[in-house]
Coordinates of C-alpha atoms and ligand atoms in Angstrom, one line a residue:
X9 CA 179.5 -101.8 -41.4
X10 CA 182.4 -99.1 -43.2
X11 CA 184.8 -101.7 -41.5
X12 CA 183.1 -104.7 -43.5
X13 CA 183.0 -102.6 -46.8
X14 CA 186.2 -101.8 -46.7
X15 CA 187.5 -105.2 -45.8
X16 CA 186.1 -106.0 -48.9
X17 CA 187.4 -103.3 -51.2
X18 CA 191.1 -104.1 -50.0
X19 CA 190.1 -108.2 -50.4
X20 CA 189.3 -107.0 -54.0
X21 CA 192.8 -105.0 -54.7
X22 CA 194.4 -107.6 -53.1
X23 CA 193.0 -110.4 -55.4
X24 CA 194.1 -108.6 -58.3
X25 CA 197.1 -107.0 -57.2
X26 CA 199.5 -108.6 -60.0
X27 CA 196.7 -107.2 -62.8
X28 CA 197.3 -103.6 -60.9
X29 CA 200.9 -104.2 -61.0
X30 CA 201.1 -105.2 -64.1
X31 CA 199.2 -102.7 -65.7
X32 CA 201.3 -100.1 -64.3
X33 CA 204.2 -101.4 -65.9
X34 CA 202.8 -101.5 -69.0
X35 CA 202.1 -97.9 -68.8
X36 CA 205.5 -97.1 -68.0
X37 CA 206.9 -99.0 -71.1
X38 CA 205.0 -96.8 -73.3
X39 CA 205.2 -93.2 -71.8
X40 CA 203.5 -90.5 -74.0
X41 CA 203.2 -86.8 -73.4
X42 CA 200.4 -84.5 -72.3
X43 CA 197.1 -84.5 -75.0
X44 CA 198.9 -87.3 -77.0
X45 CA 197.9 -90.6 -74.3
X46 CA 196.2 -92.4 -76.9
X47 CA 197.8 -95.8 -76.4
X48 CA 197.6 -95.1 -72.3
X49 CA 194.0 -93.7 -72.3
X50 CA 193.3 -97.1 -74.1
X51 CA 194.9 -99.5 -71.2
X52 CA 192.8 -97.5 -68.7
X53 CA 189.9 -97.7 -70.6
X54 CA 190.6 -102.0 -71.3
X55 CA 190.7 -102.0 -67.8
X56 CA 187.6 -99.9 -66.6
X57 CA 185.8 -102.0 -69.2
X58 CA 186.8 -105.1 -67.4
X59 CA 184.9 -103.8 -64.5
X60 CA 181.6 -103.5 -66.7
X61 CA 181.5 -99.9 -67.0
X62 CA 180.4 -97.5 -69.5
X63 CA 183.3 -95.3 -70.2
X64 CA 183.5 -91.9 -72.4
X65 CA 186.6 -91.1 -73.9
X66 CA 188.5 -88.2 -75.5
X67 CA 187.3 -85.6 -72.8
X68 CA 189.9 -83.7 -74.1
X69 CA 192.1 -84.9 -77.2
X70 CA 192.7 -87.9 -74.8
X71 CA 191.2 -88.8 -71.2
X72 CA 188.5 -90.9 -70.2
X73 CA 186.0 -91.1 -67.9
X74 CA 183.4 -94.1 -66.2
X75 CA 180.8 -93.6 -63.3
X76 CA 179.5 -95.9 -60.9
X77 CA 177.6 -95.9 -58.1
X78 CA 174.3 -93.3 -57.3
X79 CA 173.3 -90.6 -55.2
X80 CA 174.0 -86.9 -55.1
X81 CA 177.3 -86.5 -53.7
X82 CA 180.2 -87.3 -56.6
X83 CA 183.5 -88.4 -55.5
X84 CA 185.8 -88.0 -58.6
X85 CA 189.2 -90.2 -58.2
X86 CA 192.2 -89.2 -60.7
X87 CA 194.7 -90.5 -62.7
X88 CA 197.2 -88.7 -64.5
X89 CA 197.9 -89.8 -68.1
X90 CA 201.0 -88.0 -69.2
X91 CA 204.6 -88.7 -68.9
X92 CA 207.6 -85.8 -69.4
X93 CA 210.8 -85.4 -71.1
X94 CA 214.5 -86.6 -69.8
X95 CA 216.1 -88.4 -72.2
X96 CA 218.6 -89.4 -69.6
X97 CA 216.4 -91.6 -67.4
X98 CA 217.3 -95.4 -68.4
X99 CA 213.5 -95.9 -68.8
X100 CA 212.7 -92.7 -71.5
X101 CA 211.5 -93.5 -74.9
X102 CA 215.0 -93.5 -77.4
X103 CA 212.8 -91.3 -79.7
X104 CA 210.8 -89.0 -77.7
X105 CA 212.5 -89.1 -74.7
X106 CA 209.3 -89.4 -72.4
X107 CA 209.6 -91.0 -69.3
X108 CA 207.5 -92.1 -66.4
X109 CA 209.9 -89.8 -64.1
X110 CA 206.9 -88.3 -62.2
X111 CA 204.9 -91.7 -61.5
X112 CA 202.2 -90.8 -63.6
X113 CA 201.5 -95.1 -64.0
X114 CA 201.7 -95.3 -59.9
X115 CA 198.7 -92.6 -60.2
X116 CA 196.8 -94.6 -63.1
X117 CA 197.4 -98.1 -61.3
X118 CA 195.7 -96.0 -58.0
X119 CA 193.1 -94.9 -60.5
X120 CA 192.0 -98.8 -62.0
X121 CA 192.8 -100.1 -58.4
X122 CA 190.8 -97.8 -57.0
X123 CA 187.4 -98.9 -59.2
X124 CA 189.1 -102.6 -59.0
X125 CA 188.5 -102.1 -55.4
X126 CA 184.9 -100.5 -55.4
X127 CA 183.3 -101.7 -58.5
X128 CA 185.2 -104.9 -58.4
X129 CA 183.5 -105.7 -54.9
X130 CA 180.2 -104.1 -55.5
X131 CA 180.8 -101.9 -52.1
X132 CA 180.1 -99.3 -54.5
X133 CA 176.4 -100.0 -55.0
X134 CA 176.0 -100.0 -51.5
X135 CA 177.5 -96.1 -51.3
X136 CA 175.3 -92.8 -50.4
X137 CA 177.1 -91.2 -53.3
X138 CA 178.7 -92.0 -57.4
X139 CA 182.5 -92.6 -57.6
X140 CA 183.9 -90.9 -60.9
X141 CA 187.1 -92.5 -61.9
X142 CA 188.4 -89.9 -64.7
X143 CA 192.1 -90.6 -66.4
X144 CA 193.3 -87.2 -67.2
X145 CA 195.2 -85.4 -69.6
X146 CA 198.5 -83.2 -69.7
X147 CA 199.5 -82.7 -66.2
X148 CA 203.3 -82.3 -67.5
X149 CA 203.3 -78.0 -68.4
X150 CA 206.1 -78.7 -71.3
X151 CA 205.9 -79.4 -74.6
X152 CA 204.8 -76.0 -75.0
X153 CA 204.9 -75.5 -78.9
X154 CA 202.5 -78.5 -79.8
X155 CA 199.9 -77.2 -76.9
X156 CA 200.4 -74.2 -78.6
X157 CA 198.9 -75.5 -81.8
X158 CA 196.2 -76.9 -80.3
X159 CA 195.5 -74.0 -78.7
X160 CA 195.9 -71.8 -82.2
X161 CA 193.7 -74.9 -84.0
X162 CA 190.7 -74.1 -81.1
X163 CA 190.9 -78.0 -79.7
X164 CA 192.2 -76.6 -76.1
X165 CA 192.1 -73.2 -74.4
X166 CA 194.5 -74.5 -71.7
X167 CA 197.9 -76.3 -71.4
X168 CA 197.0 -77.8 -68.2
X169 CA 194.5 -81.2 -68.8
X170 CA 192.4 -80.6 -65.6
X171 CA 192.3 -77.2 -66.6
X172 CA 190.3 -77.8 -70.2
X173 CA 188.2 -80.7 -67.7
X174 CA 187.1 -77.7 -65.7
X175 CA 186.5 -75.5 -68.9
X176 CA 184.7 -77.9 -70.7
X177 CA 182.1 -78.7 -67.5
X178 CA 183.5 -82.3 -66.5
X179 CA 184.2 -81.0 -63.1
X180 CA 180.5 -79.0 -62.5
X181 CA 179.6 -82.0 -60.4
X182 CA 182.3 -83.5 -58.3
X183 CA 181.6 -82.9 -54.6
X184 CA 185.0 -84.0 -53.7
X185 CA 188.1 -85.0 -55.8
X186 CA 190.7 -87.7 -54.5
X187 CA 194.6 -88.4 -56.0
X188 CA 197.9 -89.3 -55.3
X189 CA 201.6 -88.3 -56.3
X190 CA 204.5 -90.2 -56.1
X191 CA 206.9 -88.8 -52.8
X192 CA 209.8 -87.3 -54.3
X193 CA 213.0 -89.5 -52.9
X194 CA 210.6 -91.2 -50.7
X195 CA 211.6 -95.0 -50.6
X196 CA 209.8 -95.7 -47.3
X197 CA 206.2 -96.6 -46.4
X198 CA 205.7 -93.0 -45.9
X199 CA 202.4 -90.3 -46.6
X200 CA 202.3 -86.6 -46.2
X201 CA 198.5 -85.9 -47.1
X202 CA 197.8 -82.4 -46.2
X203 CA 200.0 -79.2 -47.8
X204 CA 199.5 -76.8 -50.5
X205 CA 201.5 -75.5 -53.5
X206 CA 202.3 -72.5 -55.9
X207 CA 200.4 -71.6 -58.5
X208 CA 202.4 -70.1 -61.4
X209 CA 202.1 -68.2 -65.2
X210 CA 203.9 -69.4 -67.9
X211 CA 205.6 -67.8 -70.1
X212 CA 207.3 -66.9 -73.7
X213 CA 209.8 -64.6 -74.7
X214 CA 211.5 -63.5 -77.8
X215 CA 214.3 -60.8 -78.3
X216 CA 214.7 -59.2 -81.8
X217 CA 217.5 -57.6 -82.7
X218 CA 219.2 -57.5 -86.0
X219 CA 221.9 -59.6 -87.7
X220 CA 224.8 -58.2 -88.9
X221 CA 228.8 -60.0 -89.4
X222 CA 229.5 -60.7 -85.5
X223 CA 233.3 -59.7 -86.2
X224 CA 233.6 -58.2 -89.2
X225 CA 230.4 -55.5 -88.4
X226 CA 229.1 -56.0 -85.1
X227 CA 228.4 -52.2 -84.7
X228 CA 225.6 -52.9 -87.7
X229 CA 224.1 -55.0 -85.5
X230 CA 221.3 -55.2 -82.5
X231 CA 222.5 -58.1 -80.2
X232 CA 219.1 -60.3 -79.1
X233 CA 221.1 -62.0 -76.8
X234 CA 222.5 -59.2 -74.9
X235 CA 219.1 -58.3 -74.6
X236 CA 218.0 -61.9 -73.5
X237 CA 221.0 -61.7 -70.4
X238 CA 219.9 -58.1 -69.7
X239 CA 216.3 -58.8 -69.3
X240 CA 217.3 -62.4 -67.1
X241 CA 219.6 -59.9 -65.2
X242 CA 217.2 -57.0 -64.4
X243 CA 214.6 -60.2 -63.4
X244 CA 217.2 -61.3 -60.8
X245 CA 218.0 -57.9 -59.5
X246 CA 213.6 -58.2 -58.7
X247 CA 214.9 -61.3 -56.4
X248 CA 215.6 -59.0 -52.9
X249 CA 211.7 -57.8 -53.3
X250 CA 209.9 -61.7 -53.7
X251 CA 208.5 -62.2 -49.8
X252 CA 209.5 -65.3 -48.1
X253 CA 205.7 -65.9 -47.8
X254 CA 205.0 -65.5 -51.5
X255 CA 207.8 -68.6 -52.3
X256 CA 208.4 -66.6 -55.4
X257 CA 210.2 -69.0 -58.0
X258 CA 211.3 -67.4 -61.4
X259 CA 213.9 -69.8 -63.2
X260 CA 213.7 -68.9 -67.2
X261 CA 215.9 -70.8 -69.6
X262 CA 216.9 -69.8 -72.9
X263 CA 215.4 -72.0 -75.9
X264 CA 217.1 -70.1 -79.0
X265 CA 220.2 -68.2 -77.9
X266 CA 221.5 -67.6 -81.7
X267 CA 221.9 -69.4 -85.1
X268 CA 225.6 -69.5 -86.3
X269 CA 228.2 -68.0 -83.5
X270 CA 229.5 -65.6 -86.5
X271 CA 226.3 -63.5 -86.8
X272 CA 225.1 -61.3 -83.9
X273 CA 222.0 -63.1 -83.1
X274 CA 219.0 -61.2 -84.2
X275 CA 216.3 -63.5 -82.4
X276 CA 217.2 -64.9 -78.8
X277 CA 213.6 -67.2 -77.4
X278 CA 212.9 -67.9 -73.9
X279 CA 210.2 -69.7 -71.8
X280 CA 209.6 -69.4 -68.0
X281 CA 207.2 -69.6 -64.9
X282 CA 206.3 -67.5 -62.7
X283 CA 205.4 -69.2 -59.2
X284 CA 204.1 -67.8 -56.1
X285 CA 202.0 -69.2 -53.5
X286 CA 198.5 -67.0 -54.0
X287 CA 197.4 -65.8 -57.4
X288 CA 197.6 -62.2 -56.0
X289 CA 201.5 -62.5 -55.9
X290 CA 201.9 -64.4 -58.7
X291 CA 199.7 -61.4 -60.7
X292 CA 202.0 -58.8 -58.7
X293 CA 205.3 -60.6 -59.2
X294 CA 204.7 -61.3 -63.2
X295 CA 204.2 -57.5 -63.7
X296 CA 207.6 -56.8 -62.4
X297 CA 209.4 -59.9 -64.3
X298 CA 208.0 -58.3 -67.5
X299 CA 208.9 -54.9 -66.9
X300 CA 212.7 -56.1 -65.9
X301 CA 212.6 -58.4 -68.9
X302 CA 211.3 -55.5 -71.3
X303 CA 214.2 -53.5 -70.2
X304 CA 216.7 -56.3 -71.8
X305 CA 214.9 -54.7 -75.2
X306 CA 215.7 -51.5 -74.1
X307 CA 219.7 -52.0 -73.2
X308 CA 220.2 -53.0 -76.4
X309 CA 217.7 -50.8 -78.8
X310 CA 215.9 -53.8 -79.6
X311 CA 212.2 -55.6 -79.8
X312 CA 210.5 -57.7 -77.3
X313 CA 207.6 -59.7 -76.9
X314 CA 206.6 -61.7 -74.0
X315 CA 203.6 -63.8 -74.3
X316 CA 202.0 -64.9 -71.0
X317 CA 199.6 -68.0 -70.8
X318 CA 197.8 -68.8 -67.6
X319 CA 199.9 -71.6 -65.5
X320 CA 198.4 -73.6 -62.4
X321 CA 196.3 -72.4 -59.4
X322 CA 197.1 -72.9 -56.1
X323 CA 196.8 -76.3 -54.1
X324 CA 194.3 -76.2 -51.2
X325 CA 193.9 -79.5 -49.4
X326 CA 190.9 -80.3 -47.7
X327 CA 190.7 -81.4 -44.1
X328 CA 187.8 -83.4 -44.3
X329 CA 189.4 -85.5 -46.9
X330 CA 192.6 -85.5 -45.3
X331 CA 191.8 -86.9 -41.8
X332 CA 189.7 -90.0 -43.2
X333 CA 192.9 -90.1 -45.2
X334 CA 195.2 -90.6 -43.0
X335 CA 192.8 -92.7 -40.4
X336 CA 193.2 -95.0 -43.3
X337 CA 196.6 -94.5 -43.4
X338 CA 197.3 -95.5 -40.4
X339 CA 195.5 -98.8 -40.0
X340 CA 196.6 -99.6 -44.0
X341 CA 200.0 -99.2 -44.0
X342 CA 201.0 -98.4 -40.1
X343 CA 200.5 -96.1 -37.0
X344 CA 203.6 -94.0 -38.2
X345 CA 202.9 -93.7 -42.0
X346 CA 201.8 -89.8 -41.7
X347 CA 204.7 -87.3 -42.1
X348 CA 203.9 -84.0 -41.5
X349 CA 206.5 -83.0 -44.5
X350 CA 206.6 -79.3 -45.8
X351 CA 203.6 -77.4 -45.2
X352 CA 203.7 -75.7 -48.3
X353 CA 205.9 -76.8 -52.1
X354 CA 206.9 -74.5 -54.3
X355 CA 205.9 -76.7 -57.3
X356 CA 202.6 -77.1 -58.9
X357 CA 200.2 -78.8 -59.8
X358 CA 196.7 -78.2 -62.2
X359 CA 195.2 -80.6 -59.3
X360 CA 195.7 -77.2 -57.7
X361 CA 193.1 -75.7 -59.9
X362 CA 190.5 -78.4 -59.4
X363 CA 191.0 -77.3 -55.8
X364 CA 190.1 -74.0 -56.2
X365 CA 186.3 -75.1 -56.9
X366 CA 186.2 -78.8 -55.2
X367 CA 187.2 -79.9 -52.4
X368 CA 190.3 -82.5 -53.1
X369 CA 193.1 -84.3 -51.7
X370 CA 196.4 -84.5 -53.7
X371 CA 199.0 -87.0 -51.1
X372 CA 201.9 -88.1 -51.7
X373 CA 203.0 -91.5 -51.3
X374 CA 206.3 -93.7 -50.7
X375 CA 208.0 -96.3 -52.4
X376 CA 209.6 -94.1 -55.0
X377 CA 213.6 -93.7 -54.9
X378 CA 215.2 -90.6 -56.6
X379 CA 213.6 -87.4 -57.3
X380 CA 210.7 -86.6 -59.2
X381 CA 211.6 -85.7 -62.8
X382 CA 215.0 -86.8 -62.5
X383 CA 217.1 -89.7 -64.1
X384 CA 217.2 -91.8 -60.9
X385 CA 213.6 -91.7 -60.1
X386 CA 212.3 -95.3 -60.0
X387 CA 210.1 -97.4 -57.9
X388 CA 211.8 -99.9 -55.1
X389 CA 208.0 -101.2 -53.6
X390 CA 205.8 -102.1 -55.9
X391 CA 203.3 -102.7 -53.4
X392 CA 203.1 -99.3 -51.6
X393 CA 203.9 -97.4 -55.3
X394 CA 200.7 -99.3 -57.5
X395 CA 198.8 -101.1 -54.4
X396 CA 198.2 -99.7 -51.4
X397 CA 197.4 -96.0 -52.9
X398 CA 194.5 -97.7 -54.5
X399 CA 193.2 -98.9 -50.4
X400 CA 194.0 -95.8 -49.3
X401 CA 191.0 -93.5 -51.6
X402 CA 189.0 -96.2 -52.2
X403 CA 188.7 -96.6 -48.3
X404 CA 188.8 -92.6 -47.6
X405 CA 185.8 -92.5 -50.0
X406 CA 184.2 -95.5 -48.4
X407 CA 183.9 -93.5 -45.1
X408 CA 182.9 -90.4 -47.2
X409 CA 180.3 -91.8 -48.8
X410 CA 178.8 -93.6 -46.0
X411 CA 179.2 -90.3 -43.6
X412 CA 176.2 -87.8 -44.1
X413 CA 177.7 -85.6 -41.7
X414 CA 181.3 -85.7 -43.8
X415 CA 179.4 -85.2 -47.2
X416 CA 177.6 -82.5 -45.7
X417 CA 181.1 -80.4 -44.5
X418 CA 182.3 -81.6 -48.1
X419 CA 179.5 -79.8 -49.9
X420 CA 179.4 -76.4 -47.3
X421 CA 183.5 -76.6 -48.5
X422 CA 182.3 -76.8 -52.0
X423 CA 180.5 -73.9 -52.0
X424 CA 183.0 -71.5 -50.5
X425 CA 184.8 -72.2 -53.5
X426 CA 185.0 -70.7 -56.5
X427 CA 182.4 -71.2 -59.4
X428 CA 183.6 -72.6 -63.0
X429 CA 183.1 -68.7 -64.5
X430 CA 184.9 -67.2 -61.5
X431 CA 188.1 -69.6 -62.4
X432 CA 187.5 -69.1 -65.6
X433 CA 187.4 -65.2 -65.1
X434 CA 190.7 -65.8 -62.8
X435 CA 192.7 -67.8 -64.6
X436 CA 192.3 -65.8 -68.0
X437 CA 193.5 -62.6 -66.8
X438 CA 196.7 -64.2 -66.8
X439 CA 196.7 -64.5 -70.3
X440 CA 198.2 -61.7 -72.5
X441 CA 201.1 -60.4 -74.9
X442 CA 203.5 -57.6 -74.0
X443 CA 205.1 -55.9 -76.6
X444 CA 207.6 -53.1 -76.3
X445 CA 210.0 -51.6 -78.9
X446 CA 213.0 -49.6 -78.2
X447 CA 214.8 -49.2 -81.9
X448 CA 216.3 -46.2 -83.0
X449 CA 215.6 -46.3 -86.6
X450 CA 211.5 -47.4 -86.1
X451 CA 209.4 -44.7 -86.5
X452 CA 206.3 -47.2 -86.7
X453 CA 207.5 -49.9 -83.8
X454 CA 207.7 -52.3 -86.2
X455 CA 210.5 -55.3 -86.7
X456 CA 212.2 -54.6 -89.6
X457 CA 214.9 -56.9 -89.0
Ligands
LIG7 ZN1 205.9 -83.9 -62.7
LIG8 ZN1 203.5 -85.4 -61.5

């Protein structure tokens, strides 16, 4: 009986295999970044609309959402919207230099071919359980100074788009969430389901110093960027206390290191994560980056402020998930499609943080050449990139939602987790502003530069 359903979910993909194909080309011709996916939350939507269903949009600044099926249990399915920034790729946008680099249109074409496969074939209807197929926002933690805005205007409280789903209650009643990734320089028919991944803060930094004549006067001045290398200096003198366990990752880049090379620069910007594998080190390892970044201020007799803003939790993959997974894997694509891969990445994800309160699956899958992000990153199998991800959830959630025994270990998962005001309460403490000031002639602390 799950054999005949899903026979008919992948007969369904199948027949519309070119549409799926198409579609995620389409996407990739028009990238846009995180909370600004109008034009791409309106091909999803065309698309679920095909399929008959009622779909809600603008679940935060852009997204959509459209459920089918009844019953209880919820299975979300995701799609990331967003695309990110390397002008160099061939493929980026000449004027805003977004790109598809991260397969972000592989994810959406698994998202409508995912529903194509269910909804298209009516197996759905015939499911102990609702399939929820959600395009979301802002995966891409960049483009930090329009998020910023937003933030400062009130229409998000997070940078992360499954992070403001959670906030705003769209995740209260998934039982199980279900995605894919594109494989980073993974060409071959290849899957590694099962792994987690840092979590991370983000973070802002400015030096202020003062301006003065950089030959004629320099002694009249207070140098913000020898504050800026002291600070990134004292950080990677830290380095020899991160735990190999912890797969610390601190890599800060400067974003304003001066304004004409004849004035001592007086304000010296800089942005950075902080990554670990638990939010425990992360906490512990971002009080020691500030203090060693602070001390930059101090070398030099100068200002700082470092604004911290709360980054990505943890992955945690779920078993359950992962063995139908790769069952399906396996008789989809071929006996040896699983790779074991790295247990654990030291990138992240905000899937990570719908993981921390459902239990989810976040795989990544072949037919990508190049890596992630960068300028060679393109797709050489169209089939495995835009098609077969589609098979692979709609079947793992065809055996889910036909297994009361699996949606039983699902929801028991579920509620080991951690509630929406218990991330909530997590993920805010990693919010704050640090500000230290080590000048001579202020009496009050305050910047009179
Ligand atoms: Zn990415
Ligand atoms: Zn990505």
């Amino acid at each position: 009986m799950t054999e005949e359903l899903k026979t008919r979910v992948c007969d369904a993909i199948d027949a519309r295999a070119d549409d799926i194909i198409a579609f995620a080309k389409d996407v990739q011709s028009e990238p846009e970044l995180g909370y600004k996916e109008v034009e791409t939350t309106k091909k999803v939507v065309s698309m679920f609309e095909d399929l008959d269903l009622d779909v809600e949009t603008e679940l935060a600044i852009t997204g959509a959402r459209a459920r089918a099926g009844s019953g209880d249990f919820v299975a979300a399915v995701l799609g990331e919207l967003d695309a990110l920034v390397n002008p160099d790729h061939p493929l980026a946008d000449p004027e805003t230099g977004a790109v598809h680099a991260c397969g972000h249109n592989a994810q959406l074409a698994h998202l409508v071919g995912s529903a194509i496969g269910l909804v298209g074939s009516g197996v759905v209807d015939e499911l102990d359980g609702a399939v929820e197929f959600v395009a979301v926002p802002a995966e891409e933690y960049l483009d930090l100074d329009y998020r910023r805005q937003l933030l400062d205007a009130g229409d998000i409280e997070f940078f992360g788009g499954k992070q403001e789903l959670i906030r705003r209650g769209y995740v209260d009643d998934w039982d199980a969430a279900a995605m894919m990734h594109a494989g980073s320089n993974t060409p071959d028919r290849t899957i590694t389901s099962s792994f987690s991944t840092n979590g991370f803060v983000g973070k802002f930094v400015t030096y202020r110093g003062k301006e003065a004549h950089a030959g004629a006067a320099p002694e009249e001045g207070i140098n913000a960027l020898n504050a800026a290398m002291l600070g990134m200096n004292a950080v990677n003198a830290q380095r020899e206390t991160f735990r190999d366990e912890d797969h610390v990752r601190v890599h800060p880049i400067i974003t304003r290191g001066g304004d004409g090379v004849n004035v001592v620069p007086a304000e010296v910007t800089m942005e950075s994560y902080v990554r670990a594998a638990s939010i425990e080190a992360v906490s512990e390892v971002n009080q020691s980056v500030n203090r060693a970044l602070a001390s930059g201020a101090m070398g030099v007799g100068g200002d700082v402020e470092i604004e911290d803003y709360p980054g990505y939790m943890p992955l945690q993959t779920n078993e359950t998930l992962a063995s139908f997974y790769d069952e399906n894997a396996r008789d989809i694509v071929g006996p040896d499609a699983i790779t074991e891969g790295d247990q654990h990445l030291s990138g992240s994800t905000d899937m990570g943080d719908v993981t921390q309160l459902v239990p989810g699956i976040h795989p990544w899958t072949g037919g990508f050449e190049g890596a992630v992000h960068a300028r060679d990153f393109r797709v050489v199998d169209e089939e495995m990139a835009y098609v077969i991800p589609a098979k692979l959830t709609a079947c793992m959630l065809v055996d889910v939602l036909t297994d009361s025994e699996a949606m039983d270990e699902l929801r028991a998962a579920k509620a080991e987790k951690r509630s929406r005001e218990s991330y909530l309460d997590a993920v805010r403490t990693f919010r704050g502003t640090t500000t230290e000031s080590y000048r001579e002639d202020a009496d009050d602390g305050s910047d009179d530069s």
